[in-house]
Every structure is written in structure tokens, then in C-alpha cells.
Short mmCIF file of C-alpha atoms in Angstrom, two decimals:
data_model
loop_
_atom_site.label_atom_id
_atom_site.label_comp_id
_atom_site.label_asym_id
_atom_site.label_seq_id
_atom_site.Cartn_x
_atom_site.Cartn_y
_atom_site.Cartn_z
CA GLY A 1 17.61 2.75 13.15
CA ALA A 2 14.59 2.08 14.08
CA HIS A 3 13.80 -0.10 10.28
CA LEU A 4 11.27 -3.90 11.45
CA THR A 5 12.23 -7.11 10.74
CA GLY A 6 11.27 -7.16 6.46
CA SER A 7 11.71 -3.56 6.17
CA ASP A 8 12.77 -2.91 2.93
CA LEU A 9 16.03 -1.38 2.11
CA ASP A 10 16.06 2.63 0.36
CA LEU A 11 18.98 3.02 -1.91
CA CYS A 12 19.75 5.44 -4.78
CA ILE A 13 22.33 4.89 -7.61
CA ASP A 14 25.09 7.70 -7.72
CA MET A 15 26.08 8.78 -11.67
CA PRO A 16 29.76 10.79 -11.37
CA GLY A 17 29.60 13.95 -13.55
CA GLU A 18 26.16 14.03 -14.67
CA SER A 19 23.35 15.51 -13.44
CA THR A 20 20.74 14.04 -11.19
CA GLU A 21 18.47 16.39 -10.28
CA ASP A 22 16.54 16.44 -13.86
CA ARG A 23 14.19 14.35 -13.98
CA THR A 24 13.93 12.70 -17.01
CA VAL A 25 17.90 11.91 -16.83
CA GLN A 26 16.36 9.95 -13.11
CA VAL A 27 13.63 7.87 -15.54
CA ALA A 28 16.14 6.52 -17.59
CA ALA A 29 18.03 5.94 -15.70
CA LEU A 30 15.83 3.53 -13.84
CA ARG A 31 14.35 2.81 -16.96
CA ARG A 32 17.88 1.04 -18.05
CA VAL A 33 18.44 -0.54 -14.40
CA ALA A 34 15.70 -2.98 -15.01
CA ALA A 35 15.75 -3.93 -17.74
CA GLY A 36 18.90 -5.17 -16.67
CA VAL A 37 18.06 -7.22 -13.61
CA LYS A 38 17.88 -11.15 -13.97
CA TRP A 39 16.83 -13.81 -11.67
CA PRO A 40 16.70 -14.09 -8.58
CA LEU A 41 16.30 -10.02 -8.52
CA ARG A 42 13.46 -9.07 -10.03
CA VAL A 43 10.99 -5.35 -10.62
CA LEU A 44 8.13 -5.64 -9.13
CA GLU A 45 7.17 -2.47 -10.10
CA THR A 46 8.08 0.85 -11.16
CA ARG A 47 6.67 4.06 -10.11
CA PHE A 48 7.50 6.86 -12.82
CA TRP A 49 4.88 8.75 -12.46
CA LYS A 50 4.58 12.89 -12.81
CA ASN A 51 3.10 13.54 -9.72
CA ILE A 52 6.06 11.06 -7.59
CA LYS A 53 8.09 13.19 -5.58
CA VAL A 54 11.16 10.35 -5.77
CA PRO A 55 10.48 8.29 -9.30
CA ILE A 56 11.73 4.62 -8.20
CA ILE A 57 11.85 0.83 -9.16
CA ILE A 58 11.23 -1.76 -7.26
CA VAL A 59 13.54 -5.15 -7.04
CA SER A 60 12.56 -7.66 -4.11
CA TYR A 61 15.27 -10.68 -4.02
CA ALA A 62 13.39 -13.70 -2.55
CA SER A 63 15.91 -16.88 -0.90
CA ARG A 64 14.97 -19.67 1.61
CA GLY A 65 12.05 -17.98 2.46
CA HIS A 66 12.45 -14.71 3.08
CA MET A 67 12.00 -11.61 0.86
CA ILE A 68 13.26 -8.62 1.38
CA GLU A 69 12.20 -5.86 -1.61
CA ALA A 70 14.73 -2.03 -2.30
CA ASP A 71 13.47 0.58 -3.46
CA ILE A 72 16.10 2.29 -5.76
CA SER A 73 16.06 6.23 -6.36
CA VAL A 74 18.73 8.22 -8.34
CA GLY A 75 21.20 10.87 -7.31
CA HIS A 76 21.76 11.47 -3.86
CA GLU A 77 20.17 14.15 -3.67
CA CYS A 78 16.21 15.82 -3.79
CA ASP A 79 15.46 19.37 -4.07
CA SER A 80 19.16 20.32 -2.98
CA LEU A 81 18.88 18.19 -0.40
CA ARG A 82 20.79 15.41 0.65
CA LYS A 83 18.81 12.03 1.31
CA ASP A 84 20.02 11.04 3.73
CA VAL A 85 19.91 14.26 6.17
CA THR A 86 16.78 13.53 7.23
CA ASP A 87 16.81 9.86 8.71
CA ARG A 88 20.77 10.81 10.07
CA ILE A 89 18.92 13.96 12.27
CA VAL A 90 16.46 11.20 13.18
CA ARG A 91 19.04 8.37 14.29
CA SER A 92 20.83 10.61 16.71
CA VAL A 93 16.91 10.81 18.12
CA LEU A 94 16.80 7.04 18.92
CA ALA A 95 20.34 7.65 20.10
CA THR A 96 19.16 8.93 23.22
CA ASP A 97 16.73 6.60 25.08
CA SER A 98 16.20 2.83 23.89
CA LEU A 99 11.87 2.91 25.23
CA ILE A 100 11.25 6.22 23.06
CA LEU A 101 12.99 3.17 20.05
CA GLY A 102 10.84 0.52 21.42
CA VAL A 103 7.68 2.41 21.06
CA LEU A 104 8.67 3.73 18.11
CA ARG A 105 8.98 0.50 16.75
CA ALA A 106 5.55 -0.62 18.43
CA ILE A 107 4.02 2.14 16.45
CA LYS A 108 5.55 1.24 13.53
CA THR A 109 4.46 -2.88 13.46
CA TRP A 110 0.86 -1.43 14.22
CA ALA A 111 1.06 0.89 11.28
CA LYS A 112 2.34 -1.75 9.01
CA LEU A 113 -0.48 -4.59 10.06
CA GLU A 114 -3.36 -2.17 9.90
CA GLN A 115 -2.17 -1.00 6.23
CA LEU A 116 -2.49 2.35 7.39
CA ASN A 117 1.56 3.02 5.98
CA LYS A 118 1.54 3.74 2.39
CA ALA A 119 1.39 7.21 1.15
CA TYR A 120 0.72 6.15 -2.30
CA ASP A 121 -2.15 4.49 -1.12
CA GLY A 122 -3.07 7.78 0.92
CA PHE A 123 -2.42 7.35 4.15
CA LEU A 124 1.07 8.14 7.08
CA SER A 125 4.30 6.87 4.73
CA SER A 126 6.81 4.93 7.62
CA LEU A 127 8.92 7.95 8.24
CA GLY A 128 5.70 10.66 9.41
CA TRP A 129 4.23 7.95 11.23
CA THR A 130 9.02 7.92 12.90
CA LEU A 131 8.17 12.13 13.00
CA LEU A 132 5.26 11.69 14.66
CA VAL A 133 6.44 9.87 17.52
CA LEU A 134 9.52 11.59 18.16
CA TYR A 135 6.76 15.08 18.23
CA PHE A 136 5.01 13.28 20.72
CA PHE A 137 8.13 12.52 23.30
CA ILE A 138 9.43 16.23 22.50
CA GLU A 139 5.91 17.50 23.28
CA ARG A 140 5.74 15.17 26.73
CA GLY A 141 9.18 16.96 27.56
CA ASP A 142 11.07 13.39 27.30
CA VAL A 143 13.29 14.46 24.51
CA SER A 144 13.78 18.45 24.06
CA ALA A 145 13.43 20.22 20.45
CA LEU A 146 16.12 19.11 17.55
CA ALA A 147 16.41 23.78 17.68
CA THR A 148 17.76 23.61 22.22
CA MET A 149 19.44 19.64 21.06
CA ASP A 150 23.30 19.59 21.80
CA GLU A 151 24.80 21.60 18.65
CA GLN A 152 27.42 18.94 17.48
CA ALA A 153 25.45 15.90 18.04
CA LEU A 154 23.66 17.86 15.36
CA VAL A 155 25.82 18.54 13.07
CA VAL A 156 27.10 14.84 13.01
CA ALA A 157 23.05 14.09 12.78
CA SER A 158 22.77 16.63 9.83
CA GLU A 159 25.77 17.21 8.25
CA PRO A 160 25.80 15.78 4.45
CA CYS A 161 28.12 12.01 4.53
CA ASP A 162 30.69 11.50 1.84
CA VAL A 163 29.88 9.10 -0.72
CA ALA A 164 33.55 8.32 -1.35
CA ASP A 165 34.05 8.28 2.44
CA PRO A 166 31.86 4.97 4.50
CA ALA A 167 33.48 5.62 7.62
CA SER A 168 30.26 9.07 7.46
CA MET A 169 27.90 7.06 6.11
CA THR A 170 27.76 5.63 9.90
CA LEU A 171 26.12 6.37 12.98
CA ASP A 172 26.35 3.94 16.02
CA LEU A 173 22.96 3.33 17.57
CA PRO A 174 23.08 1.69 20.47
CA GLN A 175 21.13 -1.68 20.64
CA VAL A 176 17.26 -2.09 22.49
CA ALA A 177 18.03 -3.93 25.61
CA GLU A 178 15.98 -6.24 27.06
CA ALA A 179 13.68 -3.62 29.01
CA ALA A 180 13.15 -4.44 33.19
CA GLU A 181 8.93 -4.81 33.65
CA THR A 182 8.43 -1.25 34.27
CA ASP A 183 9.89 -0.30 31.26
CA LYS A 184 7.56 -2.48 29.62
CA VAL A 185 4.03 -1.59 31.98
CA LEU A 186 5.75 1.79 30.37
CA ALA A 187 6.02 1.47 26.81
CA GLN A 188 2.21 -0.03 26.83
CA ASP A 189 0.62 3.43 28.39
CA LEU A 190 3.18 5.03 26.17
CA VAL A 191 1.98 3.19 24.03
CA ALA A 192 -1.95 3.73 24.38
CA ASP A 193 -1.13 7.84 25.13
CA PHE A 194 0.62 8.24 21.99
CA PHE A 195 -2.82 6.74 19.86
CA ASP A 196 -5.16 9.47 22.09
CA TRP A 197 -3.17 12.36 21.21
CA VAL A 198 -3.01 11.95 17.92
CA VAL A 199 -6.48 11.76 17.91
CA ALA A 200 -6.50 14.65 20.75
CA THR A 201 -3.70 16.89 18.28
CA VAL A 202 -6.29 15.98 15.07
CA SER A 203 -9.27 16.92 16.83
CA ALA A 204 -8.22 20.65 18.51
CA TRP A 205 -6.17 21.07 14.88
CA PRO A 206 -6.89 24.88 13.79
CA GLU A 207 -9.13 25.83 10.55
CA SER A 208 -6.22 26.97 8.12
CA SER A 209 -7.08 30.43 6.08
CA GLU A 210 -6.83 31.85 2.67
CA GLU A 211 -2.94 33.42 4.28
CA THR A 212 -2.13 30.93 6.72
CA ALA A 213 -1.93 27.06 7.46
CA PHE A 214 -0.29 24.77 10.43
CA GLY A 215 2.55 22.50 11.20
CA LEU A 216 4.34 20.11 13.69
CA SER A 217 7.70 21.62 13.66
CA LEU A 218 10.50 19.19 15.43
CA VAL A 219 12.90 22.26 15.19
CA GLU A 220 10.98 23.93 17.71
CA GLY A 221 9.15 21.92 19.50
CA GLN A 222 5.80 23.36 19.04
CA MET A 223 2.98 24.58 16.50
CA ILE A 224 3.74 26.82 13.68
CA GLU A 225 2.46 28.44 10.23
CA VAL A 226 2.78 26.70 7.67
CA PRO A 227 2.96 27.71 3.96
CA LEU A 228 -0.26 26.87 2.60
CA PRO A 229 0.22 23.80 0.17
CA ILE A 230 -0.11 24.40 -4.07
CA GLN A 231 -1.87 22.37 -5.39
CA LYS A 232 -5.62 21.96 -3.16
CA TYR A 233 -7.26 18.79 -3.88
CA SER A 234 -11.48 17.57 -3.42
CA ASP A 235 -9.63 15.02 -0.53
CA LYS A 236 -6.57 16.74 0.47
CA CYS A 237 -6.03 17.03 4.21
CA SER A 238 -4.81 20.07 6.02
CA PHE A 239 -2.32 18.22 8.35
CA PHE A 240 1.07 19.08 8.35
CA LEU A 241 4.36 17.59 9.38
CA GLU A 242 7.30 19.34 8.94
CA ASP A 243 10.17 17.58 7.65
CA PRO A 244 13.56 18.43 9.69
CA GLY A 245 15.87 17.84 7.36
CA ALA A 246 15.10 20.20 5.03
CA ARG A 247 14.05 22.59 7.56
CA MET A 248 17.63 22.52 8.97
CA ARG A 249 19.60 22.08 6.07
CA LYS A 250 17.57 24.46 3.38
CA GLY A 251 15.25 26.82 6.63
CA THR A 252 11.75 25.74 4.34
CA SER A 253 9.16 23.73 5.71
CA GLU A 254 8.57 20.97 3.64
CA ASN A 255 5.12 19.25 4.75
CA VAL A 256 6.26 14.84 5.09
CA ALA A 257 2.24 14.31 4.76
CA ARG A 258 1.87 15.65 1.66
CA SER A 259 0.23 12.77 0.61
CA LEU A 260 -2.52 12.72 3.23
CA ARG A 261 -6.11 12.07 2.25
CA ALA A 262 -8.39 12.88 4.62
CA SER A 263 -10.63 9.47 3.79
CA SER A 264 -7.17 7.42 4.34
CA TRP A 265 -7.04 10.29 7.47
CA SER A 266 -9.91 9.39 9.43
CA ARG A 267 -9.71 5.67 9.30
CA THR A 268 -6.54 5.82 10.46
CA LEU A 269 -8.35 7.69 13.47
CA GLU A 270 -10.73 5.26 14.37
CA ARG A 271 -8.58 2.63 14.36
CA CYS A 272 -5.87 4.68 17.05
CA THR A 273 -9.33 4.50 19.08
CA ALA A 274 -10.28 1.32 18.39
CA SER A 275 -6.59 0.14 19.20
CA ALA A 276 -5.68 2.03 22.48
CA SER A 277 -8.74 0.70 24.03
CA SER A 278 -8.19 -2.82 22.26
CA LEU A 279 -4.61 -2.28 24.11
CA ARG A 280 -5.85 -0.97 28.22
CA ASP A 281 -8.42 -3.94 27.43
CA MET A 282 -6.34 -6.05 27.36
CA ALA A 283 -3.85 -4.82 30.21
CA THR A 284 -6.45 -4.64 32.58
CA ASN A 285 -7.64 -8.62 31.80
CA GLN A 286 -4.52 -9.69 34.08
CA ASP A 287 -6.52 -13.29 34.20
CA SER A 288 -5.50 -12.86 30.64
CA SER A 289 -3.51 -16.44 28.64
CA ALA A 290 -0.37 -13.97 27.51
CA ALA A 291 -0.26 -12.07 31.00
CA SER A 292 -0.08 -15.24 33.03
CA GLU A 293 2.49 -17.12 30.56
CA GLY A 294 4.95 -13.01 31.85
CA SER A 295 5.05 -11.97 28.39
CA CYS A 296 4.32 -8.33 28.61
CA VAL A 297 1.51 -6.42 27.46
CA LEU A 298 2.52 -4.90 24.37
CA GLU A 299 4.15 -8.40 23.08
CA ALA A 300 1.32 -10.05 23.07
CA TRP A 301 -1.40 -7.16 21.27
CA ILE A 302 0.94 -7.23 18.28
CA GLU A 303 0.65 -11.25 17.78
CA GLN A 304 -2.55 -10.52 18.24
CA LEU A 305 -2.98 -8.45 15.37
CA ARG A 306 -0.19 -9.92 13.56
CA ARG A 307 -2.74 -12.86 13.92
CA GLY A 308 -5.72 -10.94 12.19
CA ALA A 309 -3.71 -9.79 9.65
CA VAL A 310 -2.43 -13.85 8.84
CA GLU A 311 -6.24 -14.74 8.81
CA LYS A 312 -6.44 -11.79 6.48
CA LYS A 313 -4.74 -12.66 3.79
CA LYS A 314 -5.92 -16.27 3.97
CA PRO A 315 -7.89 -17.67 1.00
CA MET A 316 -11.69 -18.01 1.85
CA GLN A 317 -12.52 -21.90 2.92
CA VAL A 318 -14.44 -23.86 0.84
CA GLY A 319 -16.76 -26.58 2.42
CA PRO A 320 -16.91 -29.58 1.98
CA LEU A 321 -18.56 -30.78 -0.35
CA LYS A 322 -21.03 -32.85 -1.39
CA ARG A 323 -21.36 -35.86 -3.34
CA MET A 324 -23.89 -36.40 -6.42
CA LEU A 325 -25.42 -38.91 -7.86
CA PRO A 326 -23.76 -38.87 -11.66
CA MET A 327 -27.37 -37.70 -13.80
CA PRO A 328 -27.34 -39.54 -17.11
CA LEU A 329 -25.99 -37.57 -19.61
CA PRO A 330 -28.13 -35.82 -21.86
CA SER A 331 -29.02 -37.36 -25.72
CA PHE A 332 -27.31 -35.27 -28.60
CA ALA A 333 -28.62 -36.94 -32.10
CA PRO A 334 -28.81 -35.01 -34.60
CA PRO A 335 -32.28 -34.65 -35.94
CA ALA A 336 -33.51 -36.87 -38.53
CA LYS A 337 -33.96 -35.47 -41.67
CA ARG A 338 -37.29 -33.64 -42.47
CA GLN A 339 -39.10 -34.74 -45.37
CA ARG A 340 -41.48 -32.26 -46.70
CA GLN A 341 -45.01 -33.31 -46.26
CA THR A 342 -47.57 -32.72 -49.52
CA PRO A 343 -51.25 -31.31 -47.75
CA LEU A 344 -53.31 -34.64 -47.66
CA GLY A 345 -56.26 -31.90 -50.56
CA GLN A 346 -53.12 -32.46 -52.74
CA LEU A 347 -52.81 -36.65 -52.47
CA MET A 348 -56.14 -37.19 -52.55
CA GLN A 349 -56.16 -34.62 -55.91
CA ARG A 350 -53.48 -36.92 -57.42
CA THR A 351 -56.02 -39.78 -57.57
CA GLY A 352 -56.43 -38.31 -61.47
CA PRO A 353 -54.77 -39.75 -64.74
CA ILE A 354 -50.69 -39.61 -65.02
CA CYS A 355 -49.61 -36.65 -65.69
CA LYS A 356 -48.15 -36.37 -69.08
CA TRP A 357 -45.82 -33.38 -68.34
CA PHE A 358 -45.22 -35.30 -65.85
CA LEU A 359 -43.86 -38.44 -68.35
CA LYS A 360 -42.20 -36.10 -70.25
CA ASN A 361 -40.25 -34.42 -67.94
CA GLU A 362 -41.19 -31.47 -68.10
CA CYS A 363 -43.86 -30.90 -65.11
CA TRP A 364 -43.19 -27.46 -63.50
CA ASP A 365 -45.16 -27.77 -61.35
CA GLY A 366 -44.07 -30.40 -58.33
CA ASP A 367 -46.17 -30.95 -55.79
CA ARG A 368 -48.56 -28.78 -56.76
CA CYS A 369 -49.23 -30.76 -60.10
CA ARG A 370 -53.31 -31.44 -59.93
CA ASN A 371 -52.24 -35.31 -61.51
CA ARG A 372 -49.65 -38.16 -60.27
CA HIS A 373 -47.13 -38.10 -61.18
CA ALA A 374 -46.22 -42.16 -60.69
CA MET A 375 -45.49 -45.18 -64.26
#
């Protein structure tokens, strides 16, 4: 429900009668799909790594200057959990307030333009940013914790859908209406407050011990104790964001930010601090061109980020070349055949009689002969 313009599609292939929990079956099926892709579709990438949780192939379709990407996986379940459970929970929360949806889209646009939303690069995923924004509103008191929400809404959101029944795969989400000027000001303040809240929350994050770790739970609406990570890396980040779908359906705490690296998270926090400052500066500067034209400060700030992202993608500009005078080409004439020279002393010594062996064509001394070789 919080998709952006140009967002990719998440598709899954149903294989009736086959067990898709086996990773080798998934990879084999995806290889067959990739081999059968034909123009105008194109396979951009295959991710079959051993440490990836869900193997996928990325397929693109381009038409009239626009390109759509799709992440294709196999099966409707992953670790005995429907792949759409968390998304449907998120949609049920977003349906409660259009202001939350507007703030979330602004945050996701910022993360995309700043290139801070790719899990395989060690950053927080798009789903991670979505859940983090929702937890921000839960902590503010604008949204109830999932455990205290209306049971009927939670059942609709968390119950698995039936592939054979298309009606079970839909969940109405109200359109985002044009917000009033007061709502636009509130939204830009909330975006800046969110950046400050992320930095403050991570700064006050409790240290993990050998027995316990901590994470943010949307279900309980607070920080809770979570299991220690099984795999530990040198650049592993201790930040833990609980998957509400796994918690509500299986009762387990799974980390949505499991791919987050410490160096990438440090860069994200730096961008949060800088972005909060730049947004507030733009809001304070009432004489800016964007404000004078009556446009929203938040929209102008995002447009500024978009222009900056476009400038980064432009190739390096090369200045005009100076006209140079034609240079004469070097001569590559082959060198003359070197003549063997006889030492001057030998030439002077050949003033004697004619070599008798030369007359018989039997002089083996050649140029070293002291006699003349002439008739």
C-alpha cells in the first residue's frame, strides 16, 4: 500500500503438487523460468546465493521510456509463513490514517534517493523502513500496538489468502486525499522528527549480552528481549526490528534488519541527521523560491533530493578540446642495409700481391686475408 512511482513488483510462482519449501526445487524452477524469458522481458539478475533467505530472479520490462522490474520467487510460503502476511498487516495499519501513509511515502522516497534501502548492500530494506515508520507512530501514540488493535482488522490482515479466491487477495486501502495546509506542515515536521527519533533510538540502544538481545516490536509496541543472532559477523549490526507477521502467525521473533551492517547503518544515521537539518532549514527559510510559489516544503525538499540524485548519475562533463596544429608524422623509412666495414688497417695491408688462394676460389680467410682479393 505504500508503493512509490516506479516500485518493483513482488511475484511468486505457484507450483501445485510440489513442495516448494526445498530450496533446490525453488532454484531449479527459477532457472527454468529464466531460460524461457524472451524479449521484451529481460533477466537482470539471479540471486541464488546460499546465504539468501528467498532465491529470486529479477526481470524487467521496458516500454515507451519506462521500465518495470519484478522480483520473482517460488512458492507462497517461506519458513511456514505466507509471504503476504506482513504486507497485509501493514496495509491494515496504513488504512487508519492517510497522514501516516504520506509520511511513509516521503521516508521511502528519501531512502530510495539516498540509496539507503537495499538489503543486499547492507542497508535497511524497504519493508524495514516501513515497519520503522509504523513503530515511530506507535511510540508517539498515534497508532495502537498491533496486540491491542481491533481483532477483526487483525484477522483480515493476518489470515492467509486463498490463491483460488481472488477476493481474498484484496484489501481496500483508501486513496490519499489532498491534505490541508496544516496537515502538510505537520507531515514535514513528522518527517524531521522521525529522523531525529531514529538517531536518538539507536544512540540509546541497550548493549546485548551473551544471553539476551533487544529489538523493537510492533506487536507489543515497545522494546523487547529477542533471541541472539545465530550467525555473527565482524560488521554485524545489533539493530533488531521484529517481523510482525512472523510474531502473530508463528509466535517467533524474526529480524527484518538481519542483513544490516554496522558501516551501512552508521552512514544511514549520518544521512538522517543531515536530512533533518536540511528539511528544517528549508522550512525556516520562508523566502525560498519553493515557498514563494506556494508549494509544500516537504515536496520541494524531496524534489531537491531528486535533482541531486539525477546530478550524481550524470556522466562527467568534458570541457571543449583546444584546436591543435597538425603535427608532422615521424618518418618510419626502413634503415639502409648495413654494410660490413673492413678495418682501415686491413685495407692498408691489402696492397700486397694478389692472393693465390683467391684466384683458386679457395681463400678461407675472407676479409682477414692480408693479400688483395682482386684481379
